[in-house]
């Protein structure tokens, strides 16, 4: 039986590293659905996957801004038509524009909530309504959702909500035998981190590939032994 | 192939006021959803006949849609009694074999449905040993009238399975003799059919009281997992 993995925010950071790790490994995942905004990084990822495909896997890609919830709703029937079912969902896409409360533009708070919280909800609920039965859903939150820091109001609020939403999904989807896992990476060398901490040397902190390795463990048969809580992944 | 006849019709007053008993929610998920989800993956079950309390059809169809149950469903109004609800579902059953279950038993598992289907006999009920003593009494005079050997008694559970023609004949027998039963395994046995039992699980209890709802929620939730 072949299985499909959908990854949001697939073009960069933890999303890209996760796609590349599962793509390069011999496993039962042979189809990938990649969602990201249009970018040169997304183009390069696709070229790379086509050039290095040792196990004969395939991918479908969709350029989409997850801020646009109606676009997600419109996309889902198309995706289900392409792949039939999605066994693994990695809700990775994240957005932030740090600002202290006095400077937060409400529109930006809304965008943060759309991308980080509502988009994973709309994706998951839409696929459930379409009759999809997930085996594994990984929701990527953040240590920022556990501890607030000055300037991270919108991001921290969205990630705290993601942690709570994911815990509820874990209980509710257990009736289908779906495993819902929450991880909260600490500082990790991604473009988003660069926005949050512009002065940091990315080479000194955790790399996206490290988080992808943890995701591979969580998705494996051994993952069930460590997935009961929001798992903090940090150096 | 099998039809699941899922009892969901009676207006219950025992659990919560204002809602039919079967629209009780366990961990906020409607109790009727659990058996539907449990049976949906089974290829042997190609039809579900689901009855609904008067006035609730739209709500129940929406739940079936929201929870994306893929097995085709035939909706039938509930009867005046449990006995009648089963009888009214029978003409809508399209398969040779019928599984009878009730939404008030949300803890039933896919494996329990599979094991029932796999049982070699045609007419089979899950039943449990009785861990306590029951006594025959005269309720009017409150006189104890004798003794019942609990080793020869069983707690009748659901799900049950029957050959459709056997269940139809049993309901015809009940109609002719003006009898009403509270479940169908003993009805079929009284009507002359060979009915067998397989041991059930004490987890698959009937959710009747508020305490039952809490207990079911506990067992279905994360807290119910043994540490």
mmCIF file of N, CA and C in Angstrom, chain B residues 59-143:
data_model
loop_
_atom_site.group_PDB
_atom_site.id
_atom_site.type_symbol
_atom_site.label_atom_id
_atom_site.label_comp_id
_atom_site.label_asym_id
_atom_site.label_seq_id
_atom_site.Cartn_x
_atom_site.Cartn_y
_atom_site.Cartn_z
ATOM 1 N N UNK B 59 -31.013 16.830 11.218
ATOM 2 C CA UNK B 59 -29.844 16.925 12.093
ATOM 3 C C UNK B 59 -28.964 15.668 11.966
ATOM 4 N N UNK B 60 -29.614 14.512 11.899
ATOM 5 C CA UNK B 60 -28.861 13.266 11.833
ATOM 6 C C UNK B 60 -28.180 13.113 10.469
ATOM 7 N N UNK B 61 -28.867 13.518 9.419
ATOM 8 C CA UNK B 61 -28.222 13.473 8.088
ATOM 9 C C UNK B 61 -27.013 14.408 8.030
ATOM 10 N N UNK B 62 -27.119 15.549 8.708
ATOM 11 C CA UNK B 62 -25.987 16.488 8.714
ATOM 12 C C UNK B 62 -24.788 15.875 9.452
ATOM 13 N N UNK B 63 -25.068 15.188 10.561
ATOM 14 C CA UNK B 63 -23.970 14.543 11.301
ATOM 15 C C UNK B 63 -23.291 13.485 10.433
ATOM 16 N N UNK B 64 -24.104 12.700 9.732
ATOM 17 C CA UNK B 64 -23.549 11.651 8.865
ATOM 18 C C UNK B 64 -22.667 12.295 7.781
ATOM 19 N N UNK B 65 -23.116 13.437 7.275
ATOM 20 C CA UNK B 65 -22.335 14.157 6.264
ATOM 21 C C UNK B 65 -21.056 14.730 6.866
ATOM 22 N N UNK B 66 -21.167 15.392 8.022
ATOM 23 C CA UNK B 66 -19.998 16.025 8.633
ATOM 24 C C UNK B 66 -18.926 14.999 8.996
ATOM 25 N N UNK B 67 -19.361 13.837 9.460
ATOM 26 C CA UNK B 67 -18.384 12.822 9.856
ATOM 27 C C UNK B 67 -18.017 11.906 8.685
ATOM 28 N N UNK B 68 -18.505 12.266 7.486
ATOM 29 C CA UNK B 68 -18.088 11.634 6.230
ATOM 30 C C UNK B 68 -18.202 10.112 6.276
ATOM 31 N N UNK B 69 -19.376 9.623 6.718
ATOM 32 C CA UNK B 69 -19.612 8.178 6.728
ATOM 33 C C UNK B 69 -19.845 7.744 5.270
ATOM 34 N N UNK B 70 -19.057 6.787 4.794
ATOM 35 C CA UNK B 70 -19.099 6.485 3.356
ATOM 36 C C UNK B 70 -20.043 5.331 3.001
ATOM 37 N N UNK B 71 -20.383 4.470 3.974
ATOM 38 C CA UNK B 71 -21.315 3.383 3.692
ATOM 39 C C UNK B 71 -22.703 3.975 3.412
ATOM 40 N N UNK B 72 -23.384 3.518 2.340
ATOM 41 C CA UNK B 72 -24.708 4.073 2.039
ATOM 42 C C UNK B 72 -25.685 3.886 3.199
ATOM 43 N N UNK B 73 -26.461 4.930 3.470
ATOM 44 C CA UNK B 73 -27.363 4.901 4.620
ATOM 45 C C UNK B 73 -28.818 5.069 4.168
ATOM 46 N N UNK B 74 -29.677 4.205 4.687
ATOM 47 C CA UNK B 74 -31.117 4.329 4.479
ATOM 48 C C UNK B 74 -31.723 4.832 5.786
ATOM 49 N N UNK B 75 -32.463 5.929 5.726
ATOM 50 C CA UNK B 75 -33.037 6.512 6.933
ATOM 51 C C UNK B 75 -34.471 6.021 7.111
ATOM 52 N N UNK B 76 -34.768 5.545 8.310
ATOM 53 C CA UNK B 76 -36.100 5.015 8.599
ATOM 54 C C UNK B 76 -36.558 5.619 9.928
ATOM 55 N N UNK B 77 -37.801 6.113 10.004
ATOM 56 C CA UNK B 77 -38.273 6.661 11.285
ATOM 57 C C UNK B 77 -38.344 5.581 12.364
ATOM 58 N N UNK B 78 -38.089 5.975 13.595
ATOM 59 C CA UNK B 78 -38.169 5.042 14.706
ATOM 60 C C UNK B 78 -39.610 4.656 14.995
ATOM 61 N N UNK B 79 -39.797 3.523 15.654
ATOM 62 C CA UNK B 79 -41.139 3.075 16.012
ATOM 63 C C UNK B 79 -41.509 3.505 17.417
ATOM 64 N N UNK B 80 -42.639 2.993 17.886
ATOM 65 C CA UNK B 80 -43.103 3.362 19.223
ATOM 66 C C UNK B 80 -42.311 2.678 20.322
ATOM 67 N N UNK B 81 -41.681 1.571 19.992
ATOM 68 C CA UNK B 81 -40.879 0.847 20.977
ATOM 69 C C UNK B 81 -39.618 0.360 20.256
ATOM 70 N N UNK B 82 -38.673 -0.109 21.030
ATOM 71 C CA UNK B 82 -37.459 -0.652 20.426
ATOM 72 C C UNK B 82 -37.811 -1.811 19.497
ATOM 73 N N UNK B 83 -38.702 -2.671 20.002
ATOM 74 C CA UNK B 83 -39.162 -3.830 19.230
ATOM 75 C C UNK B 83 -39.704 -3.374 17.867
ATOM 76 N N UNK B 84 -40.542 -2.349 17.880
ATOM 77 C CA UNK B 84 -41.133 -1.861 16.626
ATOM 78 C C UNK B 84 -40.090 -1.198 15.735
ATOM 79 N N UNK B 85 -39.126 -0.522 16.352
ATOM 80 C CA UNK B 85 -38.088 0.141 15.546
ATOM 81 C C UNK B 85 -37.325 -0.876 14.710
ATOM 82 N N UNK B 86 -37.000 -2.023 15.319
ATOM 83 C CA UNK B 86 -36.315 -3.069 14.553
ATOM 84 C C UNK B 86 -37.229 -3.578 13.438
ATOM 85 N N UNK B 87 -38.479 -3.848 13.792
ATOM 86 C CA UNK B 87 -39.427 -4.386 12.810
ATOM 87 C C UNK B 87 -39.569 -3.447 11.611
ATOM 88 N N UNK B 88 -39.619 -2.145 11.879
ATOM 89 C CA UNK B 88 -39.799 -1.176 10.794
ATOM 90 C C UNK B 88 -38.569 -1.059 9.896
ATOM 91 N N UNK B 89 -37.409 -1.437 10.429
ATOM 92 C CA UNK B 89 -36.185 -1.351 9.615
ATOM 93 C C UNK B 89 -36.051 -2.540 8.666
ATOM 94 N N UNK B 90 -36.655 -3.671 9.035
ATOM 95 C CA UNK B 90 -36.405 -4.910 8.276
ATOM 96 C C UNK B 90 -36.741 -4.803 6.785
ATOM 97 N N UNK B 91 -37.866 -4.184 6.389
ATOM 98 C CA UNK B 91 -38.168 -4.117 4.945
ATOM 99 C C UNK B 91 -37.133 -3.320 4.153
ATOM 100 N N UNK B 92 -36.304 -2.529 4.845
ATOM 101 C CA UNK B 92 -35.307 -1.694 4.151
ATOM 102 C C UNK B 92 -33.939 -2.365 4.054
ATOM 103 N N UNK B 93 -33.801 -3.528 4.697
ATOM 104 C CA UNK B 93 -32.499 -4.215 4.698
ATOM 105 C C UNK B 93 -32.320 -4.958 3.374
ATOM 106 N N UNK B 94 -31.241 -4.645 2.675
ATOM 107 C CA UNK B 94 -31.045 -5.183 1.322
ATOM 108 C C UNK B 94 -30.145 -6.406 1.266
ATOM 109 N N UNK B 95 -29.541 -6.776 2.393
ATOM 110 C CA UNK B 95 -28.626 -7.920 2.400
ATOM 111 C C UNK B 95 -29.253 -9.122 3.105
ATOM 112 N N UNK B 96 -28.649 -10.275 2.862
ATOM 113 C CA UNK B 96 -29.163 -11.516 3.431
ATOM 114 C C UNK B 96 -28.954 -11.576 4.949
ATOM 115 N N UNK B 97 -27.939 -10.835 5.415
ATOM 116 C CA UNK B 97 -27.612 -10.864 6.845
ATOM 117 C C UNK B 97 -27.703 -9.466 7.430
ATOM 118 N N UNK B 98 -28.153 -9.421 8.690
ATOM 119 C CA UNK B 98 -28.358 -8.132 9.359
ATOM 120 C C UNK B 98 -27.574 -8.110 10.669
ATOM 121 N N UNK B 99 -26.900 -7.006 10.912
ATOM 122 C CA UNK B 99 -26.303 -6.773 12.231
ATOM 123 C C UNK B 99 -27.166 -5.732 12.922
ATOM 124 N N UNK B 100 -27.592 -6.034 14.142
ATOM 125 C CA UNK B 100 -28.379 -5.061 14.911
ATOM 126 C C UNK B 100 -27.465 -4.456 15.973
ATOM 127 N N UNK B 101 -27.436 -3.119 15.992
ATOM 128 C CA UNK B 101 -26.681 -2.434 17.044
ATOM 129 C C UNK B 101 -27.492 -1.226 17.478
ATOM 130 N N UNK B 102 -27.071 -0.609 18.580
ATOM 131 C CA UNK B 102 -27.776 0.595 19.035
ATOM 132 C C UNK B 102 -26.747 1.673 19.324
ATOM 133 N N UNK B 103 -27.132 2.922 19.035
ATOM 134 C CA UNK B 103 -26.176 4.019 19.204
ATOM 135 C C UNK B 103 -25.864 4.270 20.669
ATOM 136 N N UNK B 104 -26.683 3.719 21.560
ATOM 137 C CA UNK B 104 -26.418 3.889 22.990
ATOM 138 C C UNK B 104 -25.258 3.010 23.472
ATOM 139 N N UNK B 105 -24.635 2.292 22.532
ATOM 140 C CA UNK B 105 -23.409 1.559 22.895
ATOM 141 C C UNK B 105 -22.250 2.097 22.056
ATOM 142 N N UNK B 106 -21.737 3.275 22.423
ATOM 143 C CA UNK B 106 -20.721 3.926 21.582
ATOM 144 C C UNK B 106 -19.330 3.302 21.722
ATOM 145 N N UNK B 107 -19.129 2.443 22.713
ATOM 146 C CA UNK B 107 -17.779 1.921 22.901
ATOM 147 C C UNK B 107 -17.498 0.672 22.063
ATOM 148 N N UNK B 108 -18.450 0.293 21.230
ATOM 149 C CA UNK B 108 -18.230 -0.867 20.359
ATOM 150 C C UNK B 108 -17.043 -0.586 19.435
ATOM 151 N N UNK B 109 -16.288 -1.645 19.096
ATOM 152 C CA UNK B 109 -15.102 -1.453 18.268
ATOM 153 C C UNK B 109 -15.282 -2.116 16.901
ATOM 154 N N UNK B 110 -14.458 -1.689 15.958
ATOM 155 C CA UNK B 110 -14.430 -2.321 14.640
ATOM 156 C C UNK B 110 -14.131 -3.810 14.784
ATOM 157 N N UNK B 111 -13.219 -4.140 15.703
ATOM 158 C CA UNK B 111 -12.817 -5.540 15.903
ATOM 159 C C UNK B 111 -14.009 -6.369 16.389
ATOM 160 N N UNK B 112 -14.859 -5.779 17.234
ATOM 161 C CA UNK B 112 -16.029 -6.527 17.719
ATOM 162 C C UNK B 112 -17.010 -6.804 16.571
ATOM 163 N N UNK B 113 -17.205 -5.816 15.698
ATOM 164 C CA UNK B 113 -18.057 -6.069 14.530
ATOM 165 C C UNK B 113 -17.438 -7.178 13.658
ATOM 166 N N UNK B 114 -16.119 -7.100 13.452
ATOM 167 C CA UNK B 114 -15.450 -8.102 12.614
ATOM 168 C C UNK B 114 -15.586 -9.506 13.188
ATOM 169 N N UNK B 115 -15.393 -9.609 14.506
ATOM 170 C CA UNK B 115 -15.460 -10.928 15.145
ATOM 171 C C UNK B 115 -16.885 -11.495 15.069
ATOM 172 N N UNK B 116 -17.865 -10.625 15.173
ATOM 173 C CA UNK B 116 -19.257 -11.072 15.061
ATOM 174 C C UNK B 116 -19.512 -11.609 13.654
ATOM 175 N N UNK B 117 -19.043 -10.870 12.645
ATOM 176 C CA UNK B 117 -19.216 -11.304 11.259
ATOM 177 C C UNK B 117 -18.499 -12.637 11.032
ATOM 178 N N UNK B 118 -17.330 -12.781 11.648
ATOM 179 C CA UNK B 118 -16.515 -13.985 11.428
ATOM 180 C C UNK B 118 -17.074 -15.213 12.143
ATOM 181 N N UNK B 119 -17.951 -15.008 13.114
ATOM 182 C CA UNK B 119 -18.511 -16.138 13.850
ATOM 183 C C UNK B 119 -19.216 -17.098 12.884
ATOM 184 N N UNK B 120 -19.018 -18.415 13.123
ATOM 185 C CA UNK B 120 -19.489 -19.422 12.166
ATOM 186 C C UNK B 120 -21.020 -19.518 12.118
ATOM 187 N N UNK B 121 -21.663 -19.184 13.218
ATOM 188 C CA UNK B 121 -23.129 -19.277 13.237
ATOM 189 C C UNK B 121 -23.773 -18.069 12.554
ATOM 190 N N UNK B 122 -25.038 -18.254 12.163
ATOM 191 C CA UNK B 122 -25.734 -17.167 11.463
ATOM 192 C C UNK B 122 -26.393 -16.179 12.409
ATOM 193 N N UNK B 123 -26.859 -16.695 13.553
ATOM 194 C CA UNK B 123 -27.581 -15.844 14.498
ATOM 195 C C UNK B 123 -26.786 -15.812 15.802
ATOM 196 N N UNK B 124 -26.168 -14.689 16.065
ATOM 197 C CA UNK B 124 -25.205 -14.623 17.171
ATOM 198 C C UNK B 124 -25.354 -13.292 17.898
ATOM 199 N N UNK B 125 -25.247 -13.361 19.218
ATOM 200 C CA UNK B 125 -25.262 -12.131 20.027
ATOM 201 C C UNK B 125 -24.033 -12.099 20.925
ATOM 202 N N UNK B 126 -23.514 -10.916 21.136
ATOM 203 C CA UNK B 126 -22.550 -10.753 22.217
ATOM 204 C C UNK B 126 -23.304 -10.850 23.535
ATOM 205 N N UNK B 127 -22.741 -11.614 24.473
ATOM 206 C CA UNK B 127 -23.338 -11.696 25.810
ATOM 207 C C UNK B 127 -22.234 -11.748 26.842
ATOM 208 N N UNK B 128 -22.570 -11.284 28.026
ATOM 209 C CA UNK B 128 -21.598 -11.223 29.120
ATOM 210 C C UNK B 128 -22.053 -12.089 30.277
ATOM 211 N N UNK B 129 -21.072 -12.667 30.968
ATOM 212 C CA UNK B 129 -21.423 -13.347 32.220
ATOM 213 C C UNK B 129 -21.966 -12.319 33.205
ATOM 214 N N UNK B 130 -22.776 -12.802 34.147
ATOM 215 C CA UNK B 130 -23.349 -11.903 35.148
ATOM 216 C C UNK B 130 -22.576 -12.074 36.453
ATOM 217 N N UNK B 131 -21.895 -11.010 36.905
ATOM 218 C CA UNK B 131 -21.019 -11.156 38.082
ATOM 219 C C UNK B 131 -21.768 -10.978 39.402
ATOM 220 N N UNK B 132 -23.073 -10.887 39.338
ATOM 221 C CA UNK B 132 -23.841 -10.701 40.572
ATOM 222 C C UNK B 132 -25.035 -11.652 40.526
ATOM 223 N N UNK B 133 -25.751 -11.735 41.632
ATOM 224 C CA UNK B 133 -26.887 -12.661 41.705
ATOM 225 C C UNK B 133 -28.186 -11.920 41.409
ATOM 226 N N UNK B 134 -29.023 -12.524 40.577
ATOM 227 C CA UNK B 134 -30.349 -11.951 40.346
ATOM 228 C C UNK B 134 -31.385 -12.917 40.935
ATOM 229 N N UNK B 135 -32.502 -12.343 41.370
ATOM 230 C CA UNK B 135 -33.535 -13.174 42.000
ATOM 231 C C UNK B 135 -34.873 -12.944 41.304
ATOM 232 N N UNK B 136 -35.630 -14.001 41.085
ATOM 233 C CA UNK B 136 -37.006 -13.818 40.607
ATOM 234 C C UNK B 136 -37.883 -13.371 41.772
ATOM 235 N N UNK B 137 -38.685 -12.339 41.501
ATOM 236 C CA UNK B 137 -39.531 -11.812 42.584
ATOM 237 C C UNK B 137 -40.930 -11.515 42.059
ATOM 238 N N UNK B 138 -41.833 -11.326 42.960
ATOM 239 C CA UNK B 138 -43.143 -10.766 42.619
ATOM 240 C C UNK B 138 -43.095 -9.294 43.025
ATOM 241 N N UNK B 139 -43.042 -8.377 42.055
ATOM 242 C CA UNK B 139 -42.857 -6.963 42.395
ATOM 243 C C UNK B 139 -44.022 -6.401 43.196
ATOM 244 N N UNK B 140 -45.202 -6.955 43.049
ATOM 245 C CA UNK B 140 -46.364 -6.406 43.760
ATOM 246 C C UNK B 140 -46.309 -6.727 45.249
ATOM 247 N N UNK B 141 -46.030 -7.998 45.555
ATOM 248 C CA UNK B 141 -46.000 -8.386 46.972
ATOM 249 C C UNK B 141 -44.603 -8.292 47.563
ATOM 250 N N UNK B 142 -43.606 -8.044 46.679
ATOM 251 C CA UNK B 142 -42.193 -8.019 47.088
ATOM 252 C C UNK B 142 -41.749 -9.356 47.677
ATOM 253 N N UNK B 143 -42.360 -10.417 47.231
ATOM 254 C CA UNK B 143 -41.984 -11.738 47.711
ATOM 255 C C UNK B 143 -40.957 -12.338 46.753
#
